[in-house]
Short mmCIF file of C-alpha atoms in Angstrom, two decimals:
data_model
loop_
_atom_site.label_atom_id
_atom_site.label_comp_id
_atom_site.label_asym_id
_atom_site.label_seq_id
_atom_site.Cartn_x
_atom_site.Cartn_y
_atom_site.Cartn_z
CA MET A 1 21.45 -5.24 -32.51
CA LYS A 2 22.81 -6.67 -29.25
CA LEU A 3 24.93 -3.54 -28.74
CA MET A 4 21.87 -1.33 -29.35
CA ARG A 5 19.89 -3.27 -26.73
CA ILE A 6 22.70 -2.84 -24.20
CA LEU A 7 22.93 0.88 -24.95
CA ALA A 8 19.14 1.20 -24.61
CA GLY A 9 19.25 -0.50 -21.22
CA LEU A 10 22.07 1.78 -20.04
CA ALA A 11 20.12 4.81 -21.24
CA VAL A 12 17.14 3.76 -19.13
CA LEU A 13 19.28 3.32 -16.03
CA ALA A 14 20.79 6.75 -16.67
CA ALA A 15 17.31 8.25 -17.10
CA ALA A 16 16.22 6.65 -13.83
CA ALA A 17 19.22 8.21 -12.10
CA VAL A 18 18.25 11.64 -13.47
CA ALA A 19 14.61 11.15 -12.49
CA THR A 20 15.59 10.37 -8.90
CA ALA A 21 18.47 12.83 -8.66
CA GLN A 22 16.55 14.99 -6.20
CA ILE A 23 16.41 12.11 -3.72
CA LYS A 24 19.61 12.12 -1.68
CA TRP A 25 20.47 8.43 -2.03
CA VAL A 26 23.33 7.11 0.06
CA PRO A 27 25.69 4.53 -1.48
CA ASN A 28 24.91 1.42 0.61
CA PHE A 29 22.96 0.00 3.55
CA GLN A 30 25.84 0.30 6.05
CA THR A 31 26.21 4.01 5.30
CA ALA A 32 22.44 4.47 5.54
CA MET A 33 22.30 2.92 9.03
CA LYS A 34 25.26 4.97 10.27
CA ARG A 35 23.68 8.16 9.01
CA ALA A 36 20.29 7.19 10.47
CA LYS A 37 21.81 6.72 13.92
CA ALA A 38 23.78 9.96 13.67
CA THR A 39 20.79 12.03 12.50
CA HIS A 40 18.04 10.17 14.45
CA LYS A 41 16.24 9.42 11.20
CA ALA A 42 14.61 6.29 9.78
CA VAL A 43 15.86 4.51 6.66
CA MET A 44 14.03 4.04 3.35
CA ILE A 45 15.25 1.13 1.23
CA GLU A 46 14.16 0.67 -2.37
CA PHE A 47 14.74 -2.99 -3.26
CA TYR A 48 14.96 -3.28 -7.05
CA THR A 49 16.31 -5.52 -9.81
CA ALA A 50 18.20 -4.30 -12.87
CA TRP A 51 16.02 -6.34 -15.24
CA ASP A 52 12.86 -4.71 -13.90
CA LEU A 53 14.26 -1.31 -14.91
CA ASP A 54 15.29 -2.50 -18.38
CA PRO A 55 12.63 -1.76 -21.07
CA THR A 56 14.35 -4.19 -23.44
CA TYR A 57 13.14 -6.87 -21.04
CA ARG A 58 9.67 -5.37 -20.65
CA GLU A 59 8.28 -1.86 -20.82
CA ASN A 60 6.39 0.02 -18.12
CA THR A 61 7.19 -2.40 -15.30
CA PRO A 62 6.34 -1.46 -11.68
CA GLY A 63 10.01 -0.61 -11.11
CA GLN A 64 10.08 1.74 -14.09
CA GLN A 65 6.83 3.36 -12.97
CA LEU A 66 8.22 3.90 -9.48
CA GLU A 67 11.38 5.52 -10.87
CA HIS A 68 9.88 7.65 -13.64
CA GLU A 69 6.58 8.62 -12.06
CA THR A 70 6.70 8.45 -8.25
CA PHE A 71 10.34 9.32 -7.57
CA ALA A 72 10.28 12.06 -10.20
CA ASP A 73 7.54 13.83 -8.24
CA LYS A 74 8.74 16.68 -6.01
CA ALA A 75 6.35 15.89 -3.16
CA ALA A 76 7.48 12.25 -3.17
CA GLN A 77 11.11 13.36 -3.23
CA ALA A 78 10.51 15.60 -0.22
CA VAL A 79 9.03 12.69 1.74
CA ALA A 80 11.84 10.33 0.71
CA ASN A 81 14.38 12.85 1.99
CA LYS A 82 12.76 12.82 5.43
CA PHE A 83 14.36 9.37 5.67
CA VAL A 84 17.87 8.20 4.84
CA PRO A 85 17.19 6.72 1.37
CA VAL A 86 19.21 3.90 -0.18
CA ARG A 87 18.68 1.81 -3.32
CA ILE A 88 19.68 -1.87 -3.21
CA ASP A 89 19.75 -4.45 -6.00
CA VAL A 90 18.13 -7.41 -4.27
CA GLU A 91 19.81 -9.88 -6.64
CA LYS A 92 23.32 -8.59 -5.97
CA GLU A 93 24.51 -6.80 -2.83
CA GLY A 94 21.02 -6.98 -1.34
CA LYS A 95 20.57 -10.78 -1.34
CA ASP A 96 21.11 -11.28 2.38
CA LEU A 97 19.12 -8.20 3.34
CA GLY A 98 16.28 -9.29 1.06
CA LYS A 99 16.16 -12.68 2.76
CA LYS A 100 16.24 -11.10 6.21
CA TYR A 101 13.18 -8.96 5.48
CA HIS A 102 11.40 -11.54 3.27
CA ILE A 103 11.45 -9.36 0.15
CA THR A 104 9.79 -11.31 -2.66
CA ASN A 105 8.29 -8.57 -4.85
CA TYR A 106 10.12 -5.94 -6.87
CA PRO A 107 10.15 -3.13 -6.29
CA THR A 108 9.54 -3.08 -2.55
CA VAL A 109 10.15 0.03 -0.49
CA LEU A 110 10.99 -0.92 3.09
CA PHE A 111 11.14 1.55 5.98
CA LEU A 112 13.30 0.81 9.03
CA ASP A 113 14.00 2.64 12.27
CA ASN A 114 17.64 3.20 13.18
CA LYS A 115 17.66 -0.12 15.04
CA GLU A 116 16.73 -1.98 11.83
CA ASN A 117 13.13 -2.69 12.90
CA VAL A 118 10.46 -2.53 10.17
CA ILE A 119 8.21 0.53 10.49
CA GLY A 120 6.47 0.34 7.12
CA ILE A 121 6.32 -1.39 3.74
CA ILE A 122 5.20 -0.37 0.27
CA ASP A 123 4.88 -3.53 -1.79
CA GLY A 124 5.22 -2.73 -5.50
CA PHE A 125 4.47 0.48 -7.40
CA GLU A 126 2.52 3.29 -5.78
CA PRO A 127 1.71 6.62 -7.43
CA ALA A 128 3.26 9.69 -5.85
CA GLU A 129 0.15 10.72 -3.91
CA GLU A 130 -0.09 7.31 -2.20
CA PHE A 131 3.66 7.20 -1.56
CA VAL A 132 3.51 10.60 0.14
CA LYS A 133 0.55 9.53 2.28
CA HIS A 134 2.17 6.28 3.36
CA GLY A 135 5.64 7.72 3.94
CA ASN A 136 4.24 10.41 6.22
CA SER A 137 2.02 7.88 8.03
CA PHE A 138 5.06 5.68 8.79
CA LEU A 139 6.81 8.70 10.32
CA ARG A 140 3.75 9.44 12.46
CA ASP A 141 3.63 5.80 13.54
CA LEU A 142 7.29 5.91 14.54
CA ALA A 143 6.74 9.07 16.58
CA ASP A 144 3.51 7.80 18.19
CA TYR A 145 4.59 4.28 19.09
CA PRO A 146 6.53 4.89 22.36
CA SER A 147 3.85 7.05 24.01
CA THR A 148 1.03 4.84 22.71
CA TRP A 149 2.71 1.71 24.04
CA ALA A 150 3.22 3.40 27.43
CA LYS A 151 -0.49 4.29 27.59
CA TYR A 152 -1.41 0.73 26.68
CA LYS A 153 0.87 -0.77 29.34
CA LYS A 154 -0.69 1.54 31.94
CA ASN A 155 -4.25 0.64 30.94
CA LYS A 156 -4.91 -2.20 28.49
CA LYS A 157 -8.53 -1.09 28.16
CA ASN A 158 -7.53 2.32 26.82
CA LEU A 159 -9.39 2.02 23.52
CA ALA A 160 -7.51 4.83 21.80
CA ALA A 161 -4.18 3.19 22.66
CA VAL A 162 -5.35 -0.28 21.64
CA THR A 163 -6.64 0.82 18.24
CA ARG A 164 -3.64 3.07 17.53
CA LEU A 165 -1.25 0.20 18.24
CA GLY A 166 -3.30 -2.00 15.93
CA GLU A 167 -3.10 0.60 13.16
CA ILE A 168 0.68 0.82 13.55
CA TYR A 169 1.08 -2.97 13.43
CA ALA A 170 -1.09 -3.17 10.29
CA ASN A 171 1.02 -0.48 8.60
CA ARG A 172 4.09 -2.57 9.43
CA TYR A 173 2.47 -5.68 7.91
CA ASP A 174 2.57 -7.33 11.34
CA ILE A 175 -0.91 -8.64 10.74
CA ASP A 176 -1.00 -11.09 13.67
CA GLN A 177 -0.37 -8.28 16.17
CA ALA A 178 -2.85 -6.03 14.37
CA LEU A 179 -5.59 -8.67 14.55
CA GLN A 180 -4.82 -9.27 18.22
CA LYS A 181 -5.30 -5.58 18.97
CA LEU A 182 -8.50 -5.60 16.95
CA ALA A 183 -9.83 -8.47 19.06
CA GLU A 184 -9.00 -6.47 22.22
CA ALA A 185 -10.68 -3.36 20.80
CA GLU A 186 -13.84 -5.24 19.82
CA LYS A 187 -14.19 -6.55 23.37
CA ILE A 188 -14.18 -2.95 24.61
CA ASP A 189 -16.42 -1.53 21.87
CA PRO A 190 -18.16 -4.42 20.03
CA ALA A 191 -20.37 -2.22 17.83
CA ASN A 192 -17.77 0.50 17.15
CA LYS A 193 -20.06 3.05 18.80
CA THR A 194 -17.08 5.32 19.52
CA GLY A 195 -15.91 5.15 15.90
CA LYS A 196 -12.37 4.46 17.11
CA LEU A 197 -12.19 1.08 15.37
CA SER A 198 -12.80 2.46 11.86
CA ASP A 199 -9.19 3.31 11.03
CA LEU A 200 -8.04 -0.04 12.42
CA TYR A 201 -10.57 -1.89 10.25
CA ASN A 202 -9.41 0.07 7.22
CA ASN A 203 -5.70 -0.45 7.94
CA ILE A 204 -6.14 -4.21 8.33
CA ALA A 205 -8.19 -4.28 5.13
CA ASP A 206 -5.45 -2.30 3.37
CA TYR A 207 -2.95 -4.98 4.35
CA TYR A 208 -5.09 -7.71 2.80
CA GLN A 209 -5.85 -5.65 -0.30
CA ASN A 210 -2.13 -4.98 -0.86
CA ALA A 211 -1.55 -8.72 -0.57
CA SER A 212 -4.27 -9.34 -3.22
CA LYS A 213 -6.36 -11.17 -0.60
CA TYR A 214 -9.59 -9.50 -1.59
CA ASP A 215 -12.14 -11.47 0.40
CA PRO A 216 -10.66 -10.66 3.84
CA ALA A 217 -10.01 -7.10 2.65
CA ILE A 218 -13.69 -6.70 1.76
CA LYS A 219 -14.67 -8.23 5.11
CA TYR A 220 -12.81 -5.56 7.11
CA PHE A 221 -13.70 -2.63 4.85
CA LYS A 222 -17.34 -3.67 5.30
CA LYS A 223 -16.96 -3.38 9.08
CA THR A 224 -16.17 0.31 8.63
CA ALA A 225 -18.92 0.71 6.02
CA GLU A 226 -21.46 -0.81 8.41
CA THR A 227 -20.45 0.99 11.62
CA SER A 228 -18.81 4.35 10.88
CA LYS A 229 -20.69 7.65 10.79
CA VAL A 230 -17.80 9.71 9.35
CA THR A 231 -18.13 10.52 5.64
CA ASP A 232 -14.40 10.34 4.82
CA LYS A 233 -13.98 6.95 6.48
CA LEU A 234 -17.16 5.61 4.90
CA ALA A 235 -16.09 6.84 1.46
CA TYR A 236 -12.66 5.27 1.85
CA ALA A 237 -14.14 1.93 2.92
CA ASN A 238 -16.85 1.91 0.23
CA LEU A 239 -14.51 2.84 -2.62
CA SER A 240 -11.93 0.33 -1.40
CA ILE A 241 -14.59 -2.40 -1.44
CA VAL A 242 -15.35 -1.42 -5.03
CA ALA A 243 -11.64 -1.59 -5.93
CA CYS A 244 -11.41 -5.07 -4.40
CA TYR A 245 -14.43 -6.30 -6.36
CA PHE A 246 -12.96 -4.80 -9.55
CA SER A 247 -9.71 -6.72 -8.95
CA LYS A 248 -11.23 -10.10 -8.08
CA ASP A 249 -11.01 -12.85 -10.72
CA VAL A 250 -9.32 -10.54 -13.24
CA PRO A 251 -6.52 -12.37 -15.13
CA SER A 252 -3.07 -11.37 -13.85
CA ASP A 253 -1.93 -10.99 -17.45
CA PRO A 254 -3.79 -7.94 -18.85
CA SER A 255 -3.31 -9.25 -22.40
CA ALA A 256 -5.03 -12.56 -21.58
CA GLN A 257 -8.55 -12.99 -22.92
CA PRO A 258 -10.88 -14.13 -20.09
CA ASP A 259 -13.11 -17.13 -20.82
CA ALA A 260 -16.89 -17.18 -20.38
CA PRO A 261 -16.91 -18.45 -16.74
CA THR A 262 -14.41 -15.75 -15.78
CA ILE A 263 -16.51 -13.07 -17.48
CA LYS A 264 -19.53 -14.20 -15.43
CA LYS A 265 -17.52 -13.95 -12.22
CA ILE A 266 -16.31 -10.48 -13.15
CA ARG A 267 -19.88 -9.35 -13.85
CA ALA A 268 -21.03 -10.77 -10.52
CA ASN A 269 -18.22 -8.87 -8.77
CA PHE A 270 -19.17 -5.62 -10.49
CA ALA A 271 -22.80 -6.16 -9.52
CA ALA A 272 -21.70 -6.67 -5.90
CA ALA A 273 -19.70 -3.43 -6.06
CA LYS A 274 -22.60 -1.33 -7.36
CA PRO A 275 -24.38 -0.69 -4.00
CA TYR A 276 -21.16 0.65 -2.49
CA VAL A 277 -20.72 3.20 -5.28
CA GLU A 278 -24.34 4.27 -4.87
CA ALA A 279 -23.93 4.53 -1.08
CA THR A 280 -20.82 6.69 -1.55
CA LEU A 281 -22.57 9.11 -3.87
CA LYS A 282 -25.33 9.61 -1.26
CA LEU A 283 -22.91 10.54 1.53
CA PRO A 284 -23.21 14.10 2.88
CA HIS A 285 -20.29 16.48 2.37
CA LEU A 286 -18.47 14.03 0.10
CA LYS A 287 -15.06 15.29 -1.02
CA ALA A 288 -14.77 16.20 -4.70
CA GLU A 289 -12.02 13.65 -5.33
CA ASP A 290 -14.07 10.86 -3.75
CA ARG A 291 -17.10 11.85 -5.81
CA GLN A 292 -14.97 11.80 -8.95
CA ILE A 293 -13.69 8.28 -8.18
CA ALA A 294 -17.24 7.09 -7.44
CA VAL A 295 -18.56 8.52 -10.71
CA GLN A 296 -15.76 6.83 -12.66
CA ASP A 297 -16.47 3.55 -10.86
CA GLN A 298 -20.17 3.88 -11.67
CA ARG A 299 -19.37 4.30 -15.36
CA GLN A 300 -17.23 1.16 -15.35
CA ILE A 301 -19.97 -0.81 -13.62
CA ASP A 302 -22.58 0.40 -16.11
CA GLN A 303 -20.27 -0.53 -18.98
CA VAL A 304 -19.64 -4.06 -17.69
CA LEU A 305 -23.20 -4.78 -16.58
CA GLY A 306 -24.62 -3.12 -19.67
CA GLY A 307 -23.18 -5.86 -21.85
CA THR A 308 -20.15 -4.11 -23.38
CA ILE A 309 -18.16 -7.20 -22.42
CA ASP A 310 -19.58 -10.35 -24.00
CA ASP A 311 -19.93 -13.66 -22.18
CA ASP A 312 -17.69 -15.30 -24.76
CA GLY A 313 -14.83 -12.93 -23.81
CA GLY A 314 -15.31 -10.61 -26.78
#
């Protein structure tokens, strides 16, 4: 039985290697940095642990999902190959590097420029569509940063430069710098009349949502929801608020049965989310995919508030 478990684990690692064969992984971090400097590319590091990829430990972990779903996707592979990609076991050869960049969750995908500065982070599993969006946004940030910083230095009241810098800092999880730029932007445009603060609000909220800090995430998404006039930005903020409310107070263990007080909190959260779904569905020229998400959210809210889930956890 022990031998069978070992063989099963090896088979999974082999399957992961096949699934990610189209990504041109380099053998180690030193090689990745040398190649990045030679090719003027950025580096993509997947920090993983062997046990997270082993289904004999637990099936369908975030690491397994990242390997078998995201990195098996051709669009995600194409984005990964825009960087110099390297995979590092954070419990073995990647211990020191993991400490340097404060890696505490597995998997984490870290993006560095060729001077080893962080330009982006994906904390945990992301589906291919989100990975593609974020990978490309980190590349845009890297390209935009020098000229944006120059504009800001020339004129610190240049609202476009201030907000763009804030967005970049939020994407890099440098939340203190992002909030500082937000404070500067709000002094220039307190009511977001220009609409230039919307993406910055959303990026800061994304940071908090990714960190499972739902109350501050909701706070900043609401700033977009209350001030923007652009349907896409409003839909993103509204549906993100709904996602935050759906995630609040839910037991971290999906197999755990919530008690009656927890059920009441969950119902209250779903009730709070309802107006944002309704507002989304009323938006003009709403994209089909956003409408589909809103309709699905509405069904979940109706199911929870309609009494499908009992107060005793049944």
